PDB file of C-alpha atoms and ligand atoms in Angstrom:
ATOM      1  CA  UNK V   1      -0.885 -14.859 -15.429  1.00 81.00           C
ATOM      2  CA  UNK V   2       1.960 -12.250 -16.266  1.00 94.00           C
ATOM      3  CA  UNK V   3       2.167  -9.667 -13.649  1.00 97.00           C
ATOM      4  CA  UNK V   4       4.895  -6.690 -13.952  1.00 97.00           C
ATOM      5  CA  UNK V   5       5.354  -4.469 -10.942  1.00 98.00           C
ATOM      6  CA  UNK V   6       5.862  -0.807 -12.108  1.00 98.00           C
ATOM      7  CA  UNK V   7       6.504   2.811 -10.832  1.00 97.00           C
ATOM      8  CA  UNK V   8       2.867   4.421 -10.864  1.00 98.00           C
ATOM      9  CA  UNK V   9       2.750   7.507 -13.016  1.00 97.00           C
ATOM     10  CA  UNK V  10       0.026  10.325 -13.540  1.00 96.00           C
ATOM     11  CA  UNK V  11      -1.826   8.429 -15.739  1.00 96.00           C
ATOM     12  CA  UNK V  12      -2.576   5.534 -12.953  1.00 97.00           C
ATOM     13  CA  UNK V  13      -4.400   8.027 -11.048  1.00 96.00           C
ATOM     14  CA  UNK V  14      -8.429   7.280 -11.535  1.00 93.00           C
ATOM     15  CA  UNK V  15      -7.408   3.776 -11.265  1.00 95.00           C
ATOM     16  CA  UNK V  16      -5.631   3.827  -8.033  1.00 95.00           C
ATOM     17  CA  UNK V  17      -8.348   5.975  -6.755  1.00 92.00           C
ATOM     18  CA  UNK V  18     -10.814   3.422  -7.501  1.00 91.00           C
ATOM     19  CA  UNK V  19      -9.058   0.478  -6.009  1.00 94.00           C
ATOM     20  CA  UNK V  20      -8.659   2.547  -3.105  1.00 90.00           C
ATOM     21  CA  UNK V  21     -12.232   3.096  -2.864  1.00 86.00           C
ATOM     22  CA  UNK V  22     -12.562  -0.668  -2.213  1.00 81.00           C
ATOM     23  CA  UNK V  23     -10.197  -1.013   0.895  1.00 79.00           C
ATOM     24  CA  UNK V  24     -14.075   0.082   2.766  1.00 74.00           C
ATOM     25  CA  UNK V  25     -12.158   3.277   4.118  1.00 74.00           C
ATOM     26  CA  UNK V  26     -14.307   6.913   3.743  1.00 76.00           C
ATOM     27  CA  UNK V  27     -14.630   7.512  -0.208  1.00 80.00           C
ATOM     28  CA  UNK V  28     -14.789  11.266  -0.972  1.00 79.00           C
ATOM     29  CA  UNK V  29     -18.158  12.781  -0.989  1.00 84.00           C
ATOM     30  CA  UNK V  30     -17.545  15.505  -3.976  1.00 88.00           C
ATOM     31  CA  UNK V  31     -15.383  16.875  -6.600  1.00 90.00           C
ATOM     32  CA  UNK V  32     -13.370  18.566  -4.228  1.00 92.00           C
ATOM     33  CA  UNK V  33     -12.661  15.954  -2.007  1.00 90.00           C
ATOM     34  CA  UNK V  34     -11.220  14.026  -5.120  1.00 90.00           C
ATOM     35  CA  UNK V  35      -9.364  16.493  -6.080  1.00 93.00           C
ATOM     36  CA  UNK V  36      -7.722  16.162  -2.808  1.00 93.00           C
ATOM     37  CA  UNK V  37      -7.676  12.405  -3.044  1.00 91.00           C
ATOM     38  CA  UNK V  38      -6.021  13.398  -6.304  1.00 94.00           C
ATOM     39  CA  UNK V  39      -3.295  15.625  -5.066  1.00 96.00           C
ATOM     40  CA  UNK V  40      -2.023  12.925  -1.731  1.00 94.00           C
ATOM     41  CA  UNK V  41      -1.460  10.573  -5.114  1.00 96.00           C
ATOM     42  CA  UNK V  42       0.645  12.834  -6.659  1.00 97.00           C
ATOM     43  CA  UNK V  43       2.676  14.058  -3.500  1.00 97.00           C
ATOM     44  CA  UNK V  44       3.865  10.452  -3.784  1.00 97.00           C
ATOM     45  CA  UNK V  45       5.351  11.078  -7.833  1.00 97.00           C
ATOM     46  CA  UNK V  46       6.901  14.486  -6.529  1.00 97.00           C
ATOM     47  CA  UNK V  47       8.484  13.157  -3.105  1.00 97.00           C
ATOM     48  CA  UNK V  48      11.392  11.177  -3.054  1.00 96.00           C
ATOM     49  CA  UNK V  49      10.603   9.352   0.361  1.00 98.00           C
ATOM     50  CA  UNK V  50       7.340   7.864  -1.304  1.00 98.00           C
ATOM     51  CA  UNK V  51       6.328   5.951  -3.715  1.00 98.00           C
ATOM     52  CA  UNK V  52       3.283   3.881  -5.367  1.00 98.00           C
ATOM     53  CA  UNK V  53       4.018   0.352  -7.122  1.00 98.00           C
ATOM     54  CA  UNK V  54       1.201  -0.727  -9.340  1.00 98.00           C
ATOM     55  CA  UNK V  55       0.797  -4.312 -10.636  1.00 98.00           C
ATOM     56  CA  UNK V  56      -0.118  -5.060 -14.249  1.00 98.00           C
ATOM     57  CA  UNK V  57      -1.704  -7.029 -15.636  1.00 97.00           C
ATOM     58  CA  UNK V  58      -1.309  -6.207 -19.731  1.00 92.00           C
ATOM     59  CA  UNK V  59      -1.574  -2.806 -19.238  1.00 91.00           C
ATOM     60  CA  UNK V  60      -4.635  -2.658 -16.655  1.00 96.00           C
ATOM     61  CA  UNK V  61      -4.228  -1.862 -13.234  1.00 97.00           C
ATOM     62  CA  UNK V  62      -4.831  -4.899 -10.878  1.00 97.00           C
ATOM     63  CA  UNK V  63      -3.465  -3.789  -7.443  1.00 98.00           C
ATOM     64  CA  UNK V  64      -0.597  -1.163  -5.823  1.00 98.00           C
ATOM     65  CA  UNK V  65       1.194  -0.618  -2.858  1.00 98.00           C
ATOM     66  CA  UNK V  66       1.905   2.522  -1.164  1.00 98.00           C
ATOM     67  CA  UNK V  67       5.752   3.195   0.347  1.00 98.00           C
ATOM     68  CA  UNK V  68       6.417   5.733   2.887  1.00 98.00           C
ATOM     69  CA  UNK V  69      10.513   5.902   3.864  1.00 98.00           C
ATOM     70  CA  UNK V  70      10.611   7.346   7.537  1.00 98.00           C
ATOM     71  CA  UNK V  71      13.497   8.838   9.649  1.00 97.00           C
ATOM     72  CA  UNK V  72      13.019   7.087  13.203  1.00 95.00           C
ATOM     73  CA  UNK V  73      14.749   9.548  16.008  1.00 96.00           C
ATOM     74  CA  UNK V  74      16.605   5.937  17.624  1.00 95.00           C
ATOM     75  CA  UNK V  75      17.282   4.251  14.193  1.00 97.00           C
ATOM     76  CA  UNK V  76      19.763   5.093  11.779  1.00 97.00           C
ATOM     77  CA  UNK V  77      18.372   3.312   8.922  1.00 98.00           C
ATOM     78  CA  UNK V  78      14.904   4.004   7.800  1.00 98.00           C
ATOM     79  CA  UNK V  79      11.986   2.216   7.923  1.00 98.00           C
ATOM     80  CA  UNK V  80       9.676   1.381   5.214  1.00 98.00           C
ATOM     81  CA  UNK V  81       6.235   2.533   6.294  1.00 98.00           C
ATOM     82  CA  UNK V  82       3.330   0.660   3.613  1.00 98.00           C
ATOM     83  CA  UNK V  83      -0.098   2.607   4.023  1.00 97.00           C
ATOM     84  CA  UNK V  84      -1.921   0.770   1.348  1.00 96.00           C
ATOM     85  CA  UNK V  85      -2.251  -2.626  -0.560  1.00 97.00           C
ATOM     86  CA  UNK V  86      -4.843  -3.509  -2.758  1.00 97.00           C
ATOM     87  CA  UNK V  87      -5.168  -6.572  -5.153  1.00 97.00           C
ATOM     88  CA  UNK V  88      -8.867  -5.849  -7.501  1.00 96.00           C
ATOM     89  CA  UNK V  89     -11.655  -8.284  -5.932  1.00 94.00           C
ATOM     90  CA  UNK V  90     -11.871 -10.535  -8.693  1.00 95.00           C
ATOM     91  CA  UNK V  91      -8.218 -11.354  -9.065  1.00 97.00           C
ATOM     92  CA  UNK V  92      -7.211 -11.573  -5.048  1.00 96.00           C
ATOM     93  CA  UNK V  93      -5.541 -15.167  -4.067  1.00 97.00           C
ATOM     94  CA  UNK V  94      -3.626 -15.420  -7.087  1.00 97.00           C
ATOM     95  CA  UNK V  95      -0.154 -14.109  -5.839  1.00 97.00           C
ATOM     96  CA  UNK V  96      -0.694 -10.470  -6.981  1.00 98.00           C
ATOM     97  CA  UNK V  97      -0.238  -8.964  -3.331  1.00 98.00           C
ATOM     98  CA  UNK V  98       2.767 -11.521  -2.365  1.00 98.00           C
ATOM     99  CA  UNK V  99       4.361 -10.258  -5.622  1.00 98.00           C
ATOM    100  CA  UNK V 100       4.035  -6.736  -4.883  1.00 98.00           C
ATOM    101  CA  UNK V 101       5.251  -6.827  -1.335  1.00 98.00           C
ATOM    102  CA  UNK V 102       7.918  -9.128  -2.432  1.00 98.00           C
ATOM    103  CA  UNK V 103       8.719  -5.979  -4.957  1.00 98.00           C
ATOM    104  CA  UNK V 104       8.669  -4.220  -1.485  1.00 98.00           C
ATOM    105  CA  UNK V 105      10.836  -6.493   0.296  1.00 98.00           C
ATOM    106  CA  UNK V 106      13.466  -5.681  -2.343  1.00 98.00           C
ATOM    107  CA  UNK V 107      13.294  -2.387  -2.381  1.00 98.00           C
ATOM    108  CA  UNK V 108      13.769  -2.336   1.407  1.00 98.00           C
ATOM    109  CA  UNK V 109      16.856  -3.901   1.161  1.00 98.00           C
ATOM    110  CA  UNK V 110      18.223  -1.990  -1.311  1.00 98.00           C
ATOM    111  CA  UNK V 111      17.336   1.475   0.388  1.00 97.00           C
ATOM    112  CA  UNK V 112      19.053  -0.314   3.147  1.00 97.00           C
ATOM    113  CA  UNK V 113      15.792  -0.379   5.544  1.00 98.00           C
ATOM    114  CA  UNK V 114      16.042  -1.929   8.762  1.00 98.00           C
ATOM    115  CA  UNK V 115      12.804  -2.881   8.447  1.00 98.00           C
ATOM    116  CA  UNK V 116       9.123  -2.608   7.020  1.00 98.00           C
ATOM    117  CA  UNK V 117       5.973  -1.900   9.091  1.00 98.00           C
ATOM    118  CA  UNK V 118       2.291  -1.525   8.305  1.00 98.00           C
ATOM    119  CA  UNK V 119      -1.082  -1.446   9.740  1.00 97.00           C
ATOM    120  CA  UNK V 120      -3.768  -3.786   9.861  1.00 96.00           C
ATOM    121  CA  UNK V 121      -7.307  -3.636  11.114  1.00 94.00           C
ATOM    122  CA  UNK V 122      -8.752  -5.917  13.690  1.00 95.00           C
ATOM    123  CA  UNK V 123     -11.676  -7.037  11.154  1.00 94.00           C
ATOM    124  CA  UNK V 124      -8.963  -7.617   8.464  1.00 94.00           C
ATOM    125  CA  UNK V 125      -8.395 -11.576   9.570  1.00 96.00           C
ATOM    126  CA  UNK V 126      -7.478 -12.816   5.432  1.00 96.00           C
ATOM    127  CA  UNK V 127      -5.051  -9.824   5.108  1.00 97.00           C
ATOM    128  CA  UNK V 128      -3.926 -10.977   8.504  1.00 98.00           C
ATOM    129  CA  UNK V 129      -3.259 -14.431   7.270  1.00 98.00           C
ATOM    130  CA  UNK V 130      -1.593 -12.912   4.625  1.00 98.00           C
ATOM    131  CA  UNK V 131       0.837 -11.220   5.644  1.00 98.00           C
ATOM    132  CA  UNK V 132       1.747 -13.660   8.404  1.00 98.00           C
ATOM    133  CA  UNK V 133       2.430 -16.327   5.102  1.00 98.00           C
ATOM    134  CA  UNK V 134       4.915 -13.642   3.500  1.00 98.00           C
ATOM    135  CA  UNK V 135       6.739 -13.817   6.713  1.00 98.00           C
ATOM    136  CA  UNK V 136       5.548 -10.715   8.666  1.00 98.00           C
ATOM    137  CA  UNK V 137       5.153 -10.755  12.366  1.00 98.00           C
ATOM    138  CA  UNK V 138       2.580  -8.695  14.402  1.00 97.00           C
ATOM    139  CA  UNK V 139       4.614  -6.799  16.969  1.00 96.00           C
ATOM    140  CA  UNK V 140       2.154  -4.298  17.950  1.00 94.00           C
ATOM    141  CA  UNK V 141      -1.114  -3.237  19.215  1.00 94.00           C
ATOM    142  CA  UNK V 142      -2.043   0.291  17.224  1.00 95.00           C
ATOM    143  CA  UNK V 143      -3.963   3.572  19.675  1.00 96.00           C
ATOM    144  CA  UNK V 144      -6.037   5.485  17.926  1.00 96.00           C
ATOM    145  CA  UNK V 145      -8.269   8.075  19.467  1.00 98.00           C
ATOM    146  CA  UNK V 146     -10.253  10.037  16.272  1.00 96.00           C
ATOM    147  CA  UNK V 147     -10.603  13.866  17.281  1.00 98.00           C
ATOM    148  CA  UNK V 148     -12.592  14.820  14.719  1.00 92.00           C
TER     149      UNK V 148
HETATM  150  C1  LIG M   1      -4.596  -8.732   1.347  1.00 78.76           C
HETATM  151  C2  LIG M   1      -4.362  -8.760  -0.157  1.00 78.76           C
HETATM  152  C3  LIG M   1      -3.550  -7.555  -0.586  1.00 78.76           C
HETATM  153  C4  LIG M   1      -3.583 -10.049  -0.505  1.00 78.76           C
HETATM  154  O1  LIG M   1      -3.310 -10.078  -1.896  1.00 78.76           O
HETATM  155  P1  LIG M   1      -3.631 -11.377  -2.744  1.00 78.76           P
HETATM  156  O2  LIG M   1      -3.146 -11.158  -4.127  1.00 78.76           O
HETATM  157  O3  LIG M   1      -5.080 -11.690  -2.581  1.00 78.76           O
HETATM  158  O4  LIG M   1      -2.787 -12.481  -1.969  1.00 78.76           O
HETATM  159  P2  LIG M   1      -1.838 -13.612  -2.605  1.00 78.76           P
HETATM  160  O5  LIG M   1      -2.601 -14.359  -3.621  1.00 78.76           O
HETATM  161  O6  LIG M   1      -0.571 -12.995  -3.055  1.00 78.76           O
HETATM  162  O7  LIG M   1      -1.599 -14.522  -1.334  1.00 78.76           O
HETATM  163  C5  LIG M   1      -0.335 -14.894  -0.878  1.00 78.76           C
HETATM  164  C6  LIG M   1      -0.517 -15.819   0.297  1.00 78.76           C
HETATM  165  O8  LIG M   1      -1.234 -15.186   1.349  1.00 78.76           O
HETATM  166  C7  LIG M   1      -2.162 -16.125   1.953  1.00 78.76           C
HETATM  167  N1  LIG M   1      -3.514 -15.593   1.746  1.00 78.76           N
HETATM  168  C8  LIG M   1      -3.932 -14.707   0.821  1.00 78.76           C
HETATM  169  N2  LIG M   1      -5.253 -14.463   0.943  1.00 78.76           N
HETATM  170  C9  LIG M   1      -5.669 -15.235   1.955  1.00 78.76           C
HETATM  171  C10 LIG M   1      -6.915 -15.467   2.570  1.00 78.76           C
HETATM  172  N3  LIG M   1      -8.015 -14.812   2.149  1.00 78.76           N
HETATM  173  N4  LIG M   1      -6.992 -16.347   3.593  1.00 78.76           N
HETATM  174  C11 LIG M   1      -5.900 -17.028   3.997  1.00 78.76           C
HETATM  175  N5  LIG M   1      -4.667 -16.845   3.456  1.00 78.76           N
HETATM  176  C12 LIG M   1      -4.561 -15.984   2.458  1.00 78.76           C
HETATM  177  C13 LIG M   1      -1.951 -17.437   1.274  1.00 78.76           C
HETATM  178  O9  LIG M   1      -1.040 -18.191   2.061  1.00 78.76           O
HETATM  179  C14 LIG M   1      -1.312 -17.070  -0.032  1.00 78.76           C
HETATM  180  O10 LIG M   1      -0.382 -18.024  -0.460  1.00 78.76           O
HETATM  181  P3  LIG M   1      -0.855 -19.246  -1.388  1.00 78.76           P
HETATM  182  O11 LIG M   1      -1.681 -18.646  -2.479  1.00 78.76           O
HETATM  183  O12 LIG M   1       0.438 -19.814  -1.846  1.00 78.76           O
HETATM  184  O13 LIG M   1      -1.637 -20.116  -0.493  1.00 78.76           O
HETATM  185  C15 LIG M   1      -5.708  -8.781  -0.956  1.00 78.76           C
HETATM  186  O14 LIG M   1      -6.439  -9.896  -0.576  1.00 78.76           O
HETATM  187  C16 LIG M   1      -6.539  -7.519  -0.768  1.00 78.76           C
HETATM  188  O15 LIG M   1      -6.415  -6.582  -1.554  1.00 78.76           O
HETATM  189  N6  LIG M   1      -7.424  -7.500   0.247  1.00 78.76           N
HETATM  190  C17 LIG M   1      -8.297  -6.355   0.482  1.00 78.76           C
HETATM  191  C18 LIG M   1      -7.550  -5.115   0.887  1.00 78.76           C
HETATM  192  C19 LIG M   1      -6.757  -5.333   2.148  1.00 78.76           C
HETATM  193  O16 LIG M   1      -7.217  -5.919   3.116  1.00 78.76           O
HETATM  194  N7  LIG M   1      -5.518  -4.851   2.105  1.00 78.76           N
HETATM  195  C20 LIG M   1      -4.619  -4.922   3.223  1.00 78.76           C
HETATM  196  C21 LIG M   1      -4.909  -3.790   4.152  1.00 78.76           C
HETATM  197  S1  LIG M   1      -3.921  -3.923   5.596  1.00 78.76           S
END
């Protein structure tokens, strides 16, 4: 299976929306809502601190990876923050994630990171799995408290 890793660009949009409706998080309710869904996407194409990898497959859209770059107060290297990582349902277990966060790995270095960190829910035991087999540790627990 040939699999290029690529910068996402406007045109990615409905299809990184729609793999991101699969990650069982809220999905917007109406037009405006995507529209807002629309405009996070594009903060990441405008802002030079983030940025969205998508994988390939021909041309179609098979998974991304979201990249934050944050300034910690006690660090003087950044961090590389990953929000998101999807791989499509019918192509997971096939090396599409390792690939991309390998793509991530890389790019950590090169932006000189001390490190990467991201976020996984309890439920989430494969992803957990996962990442453990690419060589991540878990080193937290995560707070939340919603105040909605
Ligand atoms: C988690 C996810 C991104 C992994 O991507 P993927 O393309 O399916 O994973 P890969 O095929 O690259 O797997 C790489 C390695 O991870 C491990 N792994 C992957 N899926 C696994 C699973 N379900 N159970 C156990 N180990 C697993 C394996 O060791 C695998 O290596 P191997 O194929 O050589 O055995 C993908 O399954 C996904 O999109 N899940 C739903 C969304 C999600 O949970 N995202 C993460 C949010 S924190």
């Amino acid at each position: 299976m040939e699999i290029s890793i690529v910068k996402a660009t406007d045109k990615d949009i409905p299809f990184i929306l729609e793999l991101l409706y699969d990650l069982d998080r809220p999905i917007p309710i109406d037009e405006k809502e995507i529209k807002i869904f629309k405009n996070k996407i594009k903060d990441y194409f405008s802002d030079s601190q983030k940025t969205i990898l998508v994988a390939k497959q021909d041309s179609k859209i098979v998974g991304f990876v979201s990249i934050i770059l944050l300034r910690r107060l006690n660090r003087a290297k950044l961090e590389m923050y990953i929000p998101e990582l999807i791989v499509t349902k019918q192509l997971r277990s096939l090396g599409i994630g390792k690939k991309l966060m390998h793509y991530c790995i890389d790019l950590a270095k090169k932006k000189d990171c001390y490190r990467i960190r991201l976020e996984s829910g309890n439920q989430r035991k494969d992803s957990h799995k996962f990442y453990k087999s690419i060589g991540f540790e878990q080193s937290s627990l995560t707070f939340t408290k919603s105040v909605l």
